[in-house]
């Protein structure tokens, strides 16, 4: 009997016994690997050798119509990873510095296959001042866009209209404001002092702070244009069923906040599809949406970086890794609204053009709200340390023109508390807060015998051109505090792409996310990076998923990756399960 001997001697932080089930099963069992197969045994795993492996996948019945059997990859991956833990969170360099406006160059859109150069540089500013919060007279309350009054809509449209009428070279004008996003996201700026290394505010811990500042100044400019310092941007409450359509005020073609470059198929009453599964049943889509929200806000994050995104410091290559919210609901809305008739999904479907649609700021007001909710309002997360104290985060800086067309340098540390910037959000329900998928019943389990296993390197790197299934070793048998690590996800940055991750999925209905087996998502909006590809790693917390699925006897799990868009633009370097290095504090 072939013995699978995977050393799991752990060198990482030893968790307290209070948070971790005690187990002596540090070694995988040599054979009789128990996995959760499909009820009807359509999925056969026989991994005795590569030929058998091939036969097995060729004989695997198609689990459902849209799964091509050639794409069902079976393998056994997952080295016990605790010793391989690489902490990306401790290294210190310098914070990313605000760009030099005088060095702003062309921005690039690579989405069309050919390079499209765009000038989105701001006008030169004479002197730069450091941000000082203006005295707080009255809190600006951002309203839910589906609930605003006619009076509010009038004010908002008037403000946008005036913004559109400002001289073209006024840094507060509509296109200049839109171009801020283009410049910071499509390679117009290099990191100061770092040669030609791009400055990029997405796919890292700068995502939330940058967009918070961007909206802050946008809102202040609009308020100034209508002489109302209490004016606040609306937020698109896409996380609530009542807000799961494009807010009606944006679809009036005569309104200043209208934009013609949107997907006509997704106009109201089309329900937003945060899971981008393409499921056509609106009730199912609402349920998927709430599941996505629950997953990215509550279930899948083991530490603050899983939510905020990975560290991005001076000299870091762009794209260190997006947080759960950025790569989930945030990307989905960009793609839902962007117009597929346009060459690059303009406007919202591509970063260089996203700021040209007023709906962008309404979308991002809700993204910003998610950050606030995560920081202050989620009881489920209260055991996670939510403060990043790293000076490379706190001192990262950006430049914006304020409501007086004054160039201002801002830092991350000054935007951590939205109320200190003078705004808050209308309180609405959080229907996803307890939207935990129902536990999966145990009867569906099928035992299969695996005589030997394939090494992970026989499967990886794995091009995600179809649904892929890989058997992964757990660090210990049964319910443990573990993270699923999808490593070295190499993506073509010029493409919109997405895949979902399921663990021990029993029913293979990939159009439904509201089930215990759904573990999380990776997605991106096309953008520019120095290289045409970017590589990142995501971690998905499995603790609650194990509670909702019967894994008591298991020392492996079956991981299913479901590409939703442009899977051929994604290569997965490896998958492993590690112990949670940051177990929740218990007091
Ligand atoms: Cu800067 Cu939603 O993108």
Coordinates of C-alpha atoms and ligand atoms in Angstrom, one line a residue:
X1 CA 0.0 0.0 0.0
X2 CA 1.5 3.2 -1.0
X3 CA 2.0 5.5 1.8
X4 CA 1.3 9.1 1.5
X5 CA 3.6 10.8 3.9
X6 CA 3.2 14.4 4.1
X7 CA 5.1 16.0 6.9
X8 CA 3.0 18.5 8.7
X9 CA 5.3 19.5 11.5
X10 CA 4.1 22.9 12.2
X11 CA 6.5 25.8 12.7
X12 CA 3.9 28.5 12.6
X13 CA 2.1 30.0 15.5
X14 CA 0.7 27.4 17.8
X15 CA -2.9 28.1 18.3
X16 CA -4.3 28.1 21.7
X17 CA -6.2 24.9 22.6
X18 CA -9.2 27.0 23.2
X19 CA -9.6 27.8 19.6
X20 CA -8.4 24.6 17.9
X21 CA -9.7 21.1 18.2
X22 CA -6.9 18.9 19.5
X23 CA -5.9 16.2 17.1
X24 CA -2.9 14.0 16.7
X25 CA -3.6 13.3 13.0
X26 CA -0.7 15.2 11.7
X27 CA -0.2 12.8 8.9
X28 CA -2.5 12.0 6.1
X29 CA -3.8 8.5 6.1
X30 CA -2.1 6.4 3.5
X31 CA -5.0 5.2 1.7
X32 CA -8.8 5.0 1.7
X33 CA -9.0 8.7 1.2
X34 CA -12.5 9.7 1.9
X35 CA -13.9 12.4 -0.2
X36 CA -17.3 13.7 -0.9
X37 CA -18.2 12.5 -4.3
X38 CA -21.3 13.2 -6.1
X39 CA -24.3 11.3 -5.0
X40 CA -24.5 9.3 -8.1
X41 CA -20.9 8.6 -8.3
X42 CA -20.5 10.5 -11.5
X43 CA -17.1 11.7 -10.3
X44 CA -14.7 8.9 -10.0
X45 CA -11.3 9.5 -8.6
X46 CA -8.7 6.9 -9.4
X47 CA -5.2 8.2 -9.1
X48 CA -3.1 5.2 -9.2
X49 CA -0.9 6.5 -12.0
X50 CA -1.0 9.0 -14.6
X51 CA -2.6 6.7 -17.2
X52 CA -5.3 5.7 -14.8
X53 CA -5.7 9.3 -13.9
X54 CA -6.3 10.1 -17.6
X55 CA -8.7 7.3 -17.9
X56 CA -10.6 8.4 -14.9
X57 CA -11.1 11.9 -16.1
X58 CA -12.0 10.7 -19.5
X59 CA -14.6 8.4 -18.1
X60 CA -16.0 10.9 -15.7
X61 CA -19.5 11.5 -16.7
X62 CA -20.4 15.1 -17.3
X63 CA -21.8 16.3 -14.1
X64 CA -24.1 18.7 -15.9
X65 CA -24.6 20.0 -19.3
X66 CA -22.1 22.8 -19.1
X67 CA -19.2 20.9 -17.8
X68 CA -16.9 19.5 -20.4
X69 CA -15.4 16.2 -19.2
X70 CA -12.1 17.1 -20.7
X71 CA -12.0 19.9 -18.3
X72 CA -12.5 17.8 -15.2
X73 CA -9.0 17.6 -13.8
X74 CA -8.5 15.4 -10.9
X75 CA -5.4 15.5 -8.9
X76 CA -4.2 15.4 -5.4
X77 CA -2.6 18.5 -4.2
X78 CA -1.8 20.3 -1.1
X79 CA 1.3 20.1 0.9
X80 CA 0.8 20.7 4.6
X81 CA 1.6 24.3 4.4
X82 CA 2.1 25.6 7.9
X83 CA 5.9 25.5 7.4
X84 CA 5.5 27.2 4.0
X85 CA 3.7 30.2 5.4
X86 CA 5.1 33.3 4.0
X87 CA 4.2 36.3 5.9
X88 CA 3.7 39.1 3.5
X89 CA 2.5 41.3 6.3
X90 CA 5.6 42.0 8.3
X91 CA 8.3 43.2 5.8
X92 CA 8.8 46.9 6.0
X93 CA 10.0 49.1 3.2
X94 CA 8.5 52.6 2.6
X95 CA 5.0 53.7 2.0
X96 CA 3.9 54.2 -1.6
X97 CA 4.3 57.9 -2.2
X98 CA 1.9 60.3 -3.9
X99 CA 2.6 60.5 -7.7
X100 CA 4.6 63.3 -9.3
X101 CA 2.0 65.1 -11.4
X102 CA 4.7 66.6 -13.6
X103 CA 5.9 63.1 -14.5
X104 CA 2.4 61.9 -15.5
X105 CA 2.5 60.0 -18.8
X106 CA 0.1 58.2 -21.0
X107 CA -2.2 55.7 -19.5
X108 CA -2.8 52.4 -21.3
X109 CA -5.7 50.2 -22.0
X110 CA -4.7 46.8 -23.1
X111 CA -8.1 45.2 -23.2
X112 CA -8.6 45.3 -26.9
X113 CA -5.6 43.3 -27.7
X114 CA -3.9 46.5 -29.0
X115 CA -2.5 49.1 -26.8
X116 CA -4.6 52.2 -26.5
X117 CA -2.9 55.2 -25.1
X118 CA -4.9 57.8 -23.3
X119 CA -4.0 61.1 -21.8
X120 CA -5.6 61.3 -18.4
X121 CA -3.1 63.5 -16.6
X122 CA -4.4 66.3 -14.4
X123 CA -3.5 69.9 -14.9
X124 CA -0.3 71.0 -13.2
X125 CA -0.8 72.4 -9.7
X126 CA 1.4 75.1 -8.3
X127 CA 1.8 74.2 -4.7
X128 CA 0.8 71.2 -2.7
X129 CA -0.6 71.5 0.7
X130 CA -1.1 68.7 3.3
X131 CA -4.6 67.8 4.1
X132 CA -6.3 69.3 7.2
X133 CA -9.8 68.2 7.9
X134 CA -12.1 71.2 7.6
X135 CA -14.0 72.1 10.7
X136 CA -17.0 69.9 11.0
X137 CA -20.2 71.9 10.9
X138 CA -22.7 69.2 10.1
X139 CA -22.3 65.5 9.3
X140 CA -23.1 64.7 5.7
X141 CA -25.3 61.7 5.5
X142 CA -24.9 59.6 2.3
X143 CA -28.4 58.3 1.4
X144 CA -29.4 55.0 -0.1
X145 CA -29.8 55.7 -3.8
X146 CA -33.0 53.8 -4.1
X147 CA -34.6 55.9 -1.4
X148 CA -33.7 59.5 -2.3
X149 CA -36.3 62.3 -2.6
X150 CA -37.1 64.2 -5.8
X151 CA -35.5 67.2 -4.2
X152 CA -32.2 65.2 -3.6
X153 CA -32.2 64.0 -7.2
X154 CA -32.6 67.6 -8.4
X155 CA -29.7 68.8 -6.3
X156 CA -27.5 65.9 -7.4
X157 CA -28.2 66.3 -11.1
X158 CA -27.6 70.1 -10.8
X159 CA -24.3 69.5 -9.2
X160 CA -23.2 67.0 -11.8
X161 CA -24.4 69.2 -14.6
X162 CA -22.4 72.1 -13.2
X163 CA -19.4 69.9 -12.9
X164 CA -19.8 69.0 -16.6
X165 CA -19.9 72.7 -17.5
X166 CA -16.7 73.6 -15.8
X167 CA -13.8 74.5 -18.1
X168 CA -12.1 71.4 -19.4
X169 CA -8.8 72.2 -17.7
X170 CA -10.4 72.8 -14.3
X171 CA -9.3 69.9 -12.2
X172 CA -12.8 69.7 -10.7
X173 CA -14.5 69.3 -14.0
X174 CA -16.3 66.1 -14.8
X175 CA -13.7 64.6 -17.2
X176 CA -10.8 65.7 -15.0
X177 CA -12.4 63.9 -12.1
X178 CA -13.1 60.8 -14.2
X179 CA -9.4 60.8 -15.3
X180 CA -8.2 60.6 -11.7
X181 CA -9.3 57.0 -11.8
X182 CA -7.6 56.4 -15.2
X183 CA -4.3 58.0 -14.1
X184 CA -4.1 56.0 -10.8
X185 CA -5.3 52.7 -12.3
X186 CA -3.9 52.5 -15.8
X187 CA -0.2 53.2 -15.5
X188 CA 0.0 57.0 -16.1
X189 CA 2.0 57.4 -12.9
X190 CA 5.1 55.6 -11.8
X191 CA 6.0 55.1 -8.2
X192 CA 8.2 58.1 -7.3
X193 CA 11.8 57.0 -7.2
X194 CA 11.1 53.5 -8.5
X195 CA 12.0 53.8 -12.2
X196 CA 9.1 52.8 -14.5
X197 CA 7.3 50.8 -11.9
X198 CA 3.6 51.6 -12.2
X199 CA 1.6 53.1 -9.4
X200 CA -1.7 51.1 -9.1
X201 CA -4.3 51.6 -6.4
X202 CA -6.2 48.4 -7.0
X203 CA -5.6 44.8 -5.8
X204 CA -4.0 45.8 -2.5
X205 CA -4.6 47.4 0.9
X206 CA -4.7 50.8 -0.9
X207 CA -8.0 50.0 -2.5
X208 CA -10.3 51.2 0.2
X209 CA -8.3 54.3 1.3
X210 CA -7.7 55.5 -2.2
X211 CA -11.3 55.3 -3.2
X212 CA -12.5 56.9 0.0
X213 CA -10.3 59.9 -0.7
X214 CA -11.4 60.1 -4.3
X215 CA -15.1 60.2 -3.3
X216 CA -14.4 62.6 -0.4
X217 CA -13.1 65.2 -2.8
X218 CA -15.7 64.5 -5.5
X219 CA -18.5 65.0 -2.9
X220 CA -16.9 68.2 -1.6
X221 CA -16.6 69.6 -5.1
X222 CA -20.3 68.7 -5.9
X223 CA -21.4 70.4 -2.6
X224 CA -19.4 73.5 -3.5
X225 CA -20.9 73.7 -6.9
X226 CA -24.4 73.9 -5.5
X227 CA -23.4 75.9 -2.4
X228 CA -24.5 73.1 -0.1
X229 CA -21.7 71.8 2.2
X230 CA -24.0 69.1 3.5
X231 CA -24.4 67.5 0.1
X232 CA -23.5 63.8 0.3
X233 CA -23.1 61.2 -2.5
X234 CA -25.8 58.5 -2.7
X235 CA -24.7 54.9 -2.2
X236 CA -26.0 52.1 -4.3
X237 CA -27.3 49.6 -1.8
X238 CA -26.6 46.5 -3.9
X239 CA -26.2 44.4 -0.8
X240 CA -29.9 44.7 0.0
X241 CA -32.6 43.1 -2.1
X242 CA -34.3 46.5 -2.2
X243 CA -31.3 48.0 -3.9
X244 CA -30.4 45.1 -6.3
X245 CA -31.1 47.0 -9.5
X246 CA -29.5 50.0 -11.0
X247 CA -31.0 52.9 -9.0
X248 CA -33.8 54.3 -11.1
X249 CA -32.6 57.8 -11.0
X250 CA -29.6 56.8 -13.1
X251 CA -31.6 55.5 -16.1
X252 CA -33.3 58.7 -17.2
X253 CA -31.6 59.6 -20.4
X254 CA -32.2 63.3 -19.8
X255 CA -30.5 63.3 -16.4
X256 CA -27.0 64.6 -15.9
X257 CA -26.2 61.4 -14.1
X258 CA -27.1 59.3 -17.1
X259 CA -24.5 57.5 -19.1
X260 CA -25.3 55.7 -22.4
X261 CA -22.4 53.3 -22.1
X262 CA -24.1 50.7 -19.9
X263 CA -25.2 47.2 -20.6
X264 CA -28.8 47.5 -21.9
X265 CA -29.6 44.0 -20.7
X266 CA -29.0 45.0 -17.1
X267 CA -31.3 48.0 -16.9
X268 CA -34.0 47.8 -14.2
X269 CA -35.6 45.5 -13.3
X270 CA -32.6 43.2 -14.0
X271 CA -31.3 42.0 -10.7
X272 CA -27.6 42.7 -10.0
X273 CA -25.6 39.5 -10.1
X274 CA -22.9 39.8 -7.5
X275 CA -21.9 36.1 -8.1
X276 CA -21.8 36.6 -11.9
X277 CA -23.1 33.1 -12.3
X278 CA -25.4 34.1 -15.1
X279 CA -28.3 32.4 -13.3
X280 CA -31.5 33.8 -14.8
X281 CA -33.8 33.1 -11.9
X282 CA -34.1 36.4 -10.0
X283 CA -34.9 34.9 -6.7
X284 CA -31.9 32.6 -6.9
X285 CA -29.8 35.5 -7.9
X286 CA -30.9 37.5 -4.8
X287 CA -30.0 34.5 -2.7
X288 CA -26.6 34.2 -4.4
X289 CA -26.0 37.9 -3.8
X290 CA -26.7 37.6 -0.1
X291 CA -24.4 34.6 0.1
X292 CA -21.6 36.5 -1.7
X293 CA -22.0 39.3 0.8
X294 CA -22.0 37.0 3.8
X295 CA -19.0 35.2 2.4
X296 CA -16.8 38.2 1.7
X297 CA -17.8 40.2 4.7
X298 CA -18.1 37.5 7.4
X299 CA -17.3 33.9 6.5
X300 CA -14.1 33.8 4.4
X301 CA -11.8 36.2 6.1
X302 CA -9.3 35.1 8.7
X303 CA -7.5 38.4 9.2
X304 CA -7.6 42.0 8.1
X305 CA -5.6 41.5 5.0
X306 CA -8.0 38.9 3.7
X307 CA -10.6 41.7 3.7
X308 CA -8.5 44.8 2.9
X309 CA -6.1 43.3 0.4
X310 CA -2.4 42.6 0.7
X311 CA 0.4 45.1 1.6
X312 CA 1.6 47.3 -1.2
X313 CA 4.7 49.2 -0.4
X314 CA 7.2 51.4 -2.3
X315 CA 8.9 49.1 -4.8
X316 CA 6.2 46.5 -4.7
X317 CA 5.1 45.2 -8.1
X318 CA 1.4 46.1 -8.7
X319 CA -1.3 43.6 -7.8
X320 CA -0.1 42.1 -4.5
X321 CA -3.6 40.8 -4.0
X322 CA -7.1 42.1 -3.6
X323 CA -9.3 41.7 -0.5
X324 CA -12.5 39.7 -0.5
X325 CA -14.8 42.6 -1.1
X326 CA -12.7 44.2 -3.8
X327 CA -12.5 41.0 -5.8
X328 CA -16.1 40.1 -5.1
X329 CA -19.1 42.4 -5.1
X330 CA -17.0 45.3 -6.2
X331 CA -15.8 43.7 -9.4
X332 CA -19.2 42.2 -10.1
X333 CA -20.9 45.6 -10.2
X334 CA -18.3 47.1 -12.5
X335 CA -18.9 44.2 -14.9
X336 CA -22.7 44.2 -14.5
X337 CA -23.0 47.8 -15.6
X338 CA -20.2 48.0 -18.2
X339 CA -21.4 47.9 -21.8
X340 CA -20.5 44.7 -23.7
X341 CA -21.1 46.6 -27.0
X342 CA -18.0 48.8 -26.3
X343 CA -14.6 47.5 -27.2
X344 CA -13.3 47.4 -23.6
X345 CA -16.6 47.2 -21.6
X346 CA -16.7 51.0 -21.1
X347 CA -17.6 52.8 -19.1
X348 CA -17.8 50.9 -15.7
X349 CA -16.4 47.7 -17.1
X350 CA -12.9 49.0 -17.4
X351 CA -10.8 51.0 -15.0
X352 CA -9.6 53.7 -17.4
X353 CA -13.2 54.7 -18.2
X354 CA -15.1 53.8 -15.0
X355 CA -15.1 57.4 -13.6
X356 CA -16.9 58.7 -16.6
X357 CA -20.2 57.1 -15.4
X358 CA -21.7 58.9 -12.4
X359 CA -22.9 55.5 -11.3
X360 CA -19.3 54.7 -10.5
X361 CA -19.3 57.1 -7.5
X362 CA -22.6 55.7 -6.3
X363 CA -21.2 52.2 -6.5
X364 CA -18.1 53.1 -4.7
X365 CA -20.0 54.9 -2.0
X366 CA -21.4 51.5 -1.2
X367 CA -17.9 49.9 -1.4
X368 CA -16.8 52.5 1.1
X369 CA -19.8 51.7 3.3
X370 CA -18.7 48.1 3.3
X371 CA -15.3 49.2 4.7
X372 CA -17.1 51.2 7.5
X373 CA -19.4 48.3 8.2
X374 CA -16.5 45.9 8.4
X375 CA -14.6 48.2 10.7
X376 CA -17.4 49.0 13.1
X377 CA -20.5 47.0 12.7
X378 CA -19.9 43.4 12.1
X379 CA -20.3 41.4 15.4
X380 CA -19.1 38.2 13.6
X381 CA -15.7 39.8 13.0
X382 CA -15.2 41.2 16.4
X383 CA -12.4 38.7 17.2
X384 CA -10.3 39.8 14.2
X385 CA -7.8 42.6 14.8
X386 CA -9.1 45.2 12.4
X387 CA -6.3 47.8 12.7
X388 CA -3.4 47.9 10.4
X389 CA -0.6 49.7 12.3
X390 CA 2.0 49.2 9.6
X391 CA 3.5 52.7 8.9
X392 CA 3.8 51.7 5.2
X393 CA 0.0 51.6 5.2
X394 CA -0.7 54.6 7.4
X395 CA 1.7 56.9 5.6
X396 CA 0.9 55.9 2.0
X397 CA -0.2 59.1 0.2
X398 CA -2.1 60.4 -2.8
X399 CA -2.8 63.7 -4.4
X400 CA -6.2 65.2 -5.1
X401 CA -7.6 68.6 -6.1
X402 CA -10.0 69.8 -3.4
X403 CA -13.2 71.8 -3.9
X404 CA -11.2 75.0 -4.2
X405 CA -9.0 73.5 -7.0
X406 CA -6.1 73.3 -4.5
X407 CA -3.8 70.4 -4.8
X408 CA -3.8 68.4 -1.5
X409 CA -1.6 65.6 -0.3
X410 CA -3.5 63.1 1.8
X411 CA -2.4 60.0 3.7
X412 CA -4.1 56.8 4.5
X413 CA -4.0 57.4 8.2
X414 CA -6.3 60.5 7.8
X415 CA -9.1 58.6 6.2
X416 CA -9.5 55.6 8.5
X417 CA -12.6 57.0 10.3
X418 CA -15.2 58.2 7.9
X419 CA -16.9 60.4 10.5
X420 CA -13.7 62.3 10.9
X421 CA -14.0 63.2 7.3
X422 CA -17.5 64.5 8.1
X423 CA -19.7 61.9 6.5
X424 CA -21.7 58.9 7.4
X425 CA -24.3 56.6 5.8
X426 CA -28.0 56.3 6.1
X427 CA -28.7 53.2 8.2
X428 CA -30.3 50.4 6.3
X429 CA -30.8 46.7 7.0
X430 CA -28.0 44.2 6.5
X431 CA -29.9 41.2 5.3
X432 CA -26.7 39.3 4.5
X433 CA -25.4 39.6 8.1
X434 CA -26.8 36.2 9.1
X435 CA -27.1 34.7 5.6
X436 CA -25.2 31.6 6.5
X437 CA -25.8 28.8 4.0
X438 CA -27.8 25.9 5.4
X439 CA -25.7 22.9 6.5
X440 CA -25.1 20.2 4.0
X441 CA -26.6 16.9 4.9
X442 CA -24.2 14.1 5.5
X443 CA -26.1 11.4 3.5
X444 CA -24.8 12.6 0.3
X445 CA -21.3 11.5 1.0
X446 CA -19.9 8.7 -1.0
X447 CA -16.7 6.9 0.0
X448 CA -14.2 6.3 -2.6
X449 CA -10.9 4.5 -2.4
X450 CA -7.8 6.0 -3.8
X451 CA -5.0 3.6 -4.1
X452 CA -2.3 6.1 -4.6
X453 CA -2.2 9.8 -5.3
X454 CA -0.9 12.1 -7.9
X455 CA 1.5 14.7 -6.8
X456 CA 0.3 18.3 -6.9
X457 CA 2.9 19.1 -9.5
X458 CA 1.2 16.8 -11.9
X459 CA -1.8 19.1 -11.9
X460 CA -0.3 22.5 -11.4
X461 CA 0.2 24.9 -12.9
X462 CA -3.4 24.5 -13.9
X463 CA -4.9 26.5 -16.7
X464 CA -8.5 27.2 -15.7
X465 CA -10.1 26.6 -19.1
X466 CA -12.9 24.6 -17.6
X467 CA -14.2 23.4 -14.3
X468 CA -11.4 21.8 -12.3
X469 CA -11.5 19.5 -9.3
X470 CA -8.5 18.8 -7.1
X471 CA -8.2 16.7 -4.0
X472 CA -6.4 18.6 -1.3
X473 CA -4.8 17.3 1.9
X474 CA -6.0 18.8 5.1
X475 CA -3.5 19.7 7.9
X476 CA -5.4 17.4 10.2
X477 CA -8.4 15.2 10.1
X478 CA -11.9 16.6 10.7
X479 CA -13.0 20.0 11.7
X480 CA -9.9 22.3 12.1
X481 CA -9.3 26.0 11.9
X482 CA -7.9 25.9 8.4
X483 CA -7.5 28.2 5.4
X484 CA -7.7 27.2 1.8
X485 CA -4.8 28.9 -0.1
X486 CA -5.1 29.3 -3.8
X487 CA -1.5 30.1 -4.7
X488 CA 0.1 31.9 -7.6
X489 CA -3.1 32.8 -9.4
X490 CA -1.6 34.3 -12.6
X491 CA -4.1 36.4 -14.4
X492 CA -4.1 38.3 -17.7
X493 CA -4.7 41.8 -16.4
X494 CA -6.3 43.0 -19.6
X495 CA -9.2 40.7 -19.2
X496 CA -12.3 40.6 -17.0
X497 CA -12.1 37.2 -15.3
X498 CA -13.6 35.4 -12.4
X499 CA -13.7 32.0 -10.8
X500 CA -15.5 30.6 -7.8
X501 CA -14.2 28.1 -5.3
X502 CA -16.3 25.2 -3.8
X503 CA -15.3 22.7 -1.2
X504 CA -16.7 19.2 -1.2
X505 CA -19.5 20.3 -3.5
X506 CA -22.2 17.7 -3.6
X507 CA -24.6 18.8 -6.3
X508 CA -22.5 20.6 -8.9
X509 CA -25.1 23.2 -9.6
X510 CA -22.7 25.9 -10.3
X511 CA -25.5 28.5 -10.8
X512 CA -26.3 28.4 -7.1
X513 CA -23.9 29.9 -4.5
X514 CA -26.2 29.7 -1.5
X515 CA -24.8 26.5 -0.2
X516 CA -22.3 25.5 2.5
X517 CA -19.8 24.3 -0.2
X518 CA -19.2 27.8 -1.6
X519 CA -15.9 29.0 -0.2
X520 CA -15.2 32.2 -2.1
X521 CA -14.3 34.0 -5.3
X522 CA -11.5 35.6 -7.3
X523 CA -12.3 38.3 -9.9
X524 CA -10.8 41.4 -11.5
X525 CA -11.7 44.3 -13.7
X526 CA -9.3 44.8 -16.6
X527 CA -6.5 47.2 -15.8
X528 CA -2.9 48.0 -16.7
X529 CA 0.2 46.6 -15.0
X530 CA 3.8 46.7 -16.0
X531 CA 3.6 43.1 -17.1
X532 CA 0.7 41.7 -19.0
X533 CA 0.0 39.3 -16.2
X534 CA -0.1 39.6 -12.4
X535 CA 0.3 36.9 -9.8
X536 CA -1.4 36.8 -6.5
X537 CA -2.6 34.4 -3.8
X538 CA -5.9 34.3 -2.0
X539 CA -6.8 32.6 1.3
X540 CA -10.3 31.5 2.2
X541 CA -11.2 30.6 5.7
X542 CA -12.8 27.2 6.0
X543 CA -13.7 27.0 9.7
X544 CA -17.4 27.7 9.3
X545 CA -17.6 25.8 6.1
X546 CA -16.4 22.7 8.0
X547 CA -19.0 23.3 10.6
X548 CA -21.7 23.2 7.9
X549 CA -20.5 20.2 6.1
X550 CA -19.7 16.9 7.6
X551 CA -15.9 16.6 7.5
X552 CA -15.5 14.7 10.7
X553 CA -13.7 11.8 9.2
X554 CA -12.0 13.6 6.4
X555 CA -8.3 14.2 5.9
X556 CA -8.8 15.6 2.4
X557 CA -11.3 17.8 0.7
X558 CA -12.3 18.1 -2.9
X559 CA -11.8 21.6 -4.2
X560 CA -13.8 22.7 -7.3
X561 CA -12.8 25.7 -9.3
X562 CA -15.5 27.1 -11.5
X563 CA -14.4 29.7 -14.1
X564 CA -17.1 32.2 -14.9
X565 CA -15.4 34.4 -17.5
X566 CA -12.2 34.1 -19.5
X567 CA -10.9 31.1 -17.5
X568 CA -8.2 30.7 -20.1
X569 CA -6.7 33.9 -18.7
X570 CA -6.2 32.3 -15.3
X571 CA -3.5 29.8 -14.3
X572 CA -3.5 28.4 -10.8
X573 CA 0.0 27.7 -9.4
X574 CA -1.1 25.5 -6.5
X575 CA -3.7 24.8 -3.9
X576 CA -3.1 23.9 -0.3
X577 CA -4.7 23.9 3.1
X578 CA -2.8 25.5 6.0
X579 CA -3.6 26.0 9.6
X580 CA -5.1 29.4 10.3
X581 CA -2.0 31.4 11.4
X582 CA -4.2 34.1 12.9
X583 CA -6.8 32.2 14.9
X584 CA -9.5 34.5 16.3
X585 CA -8.7 36.0 19.7
X586 CA -10.9 34.4 22.3
X587 CA -11.1 37.4 24.7
Ligands
LIG1 CU1 -11.0 52.0 -8.8 CU2 -14.1 50.1 -8.6 O1 -12.5 50.8 -9.0

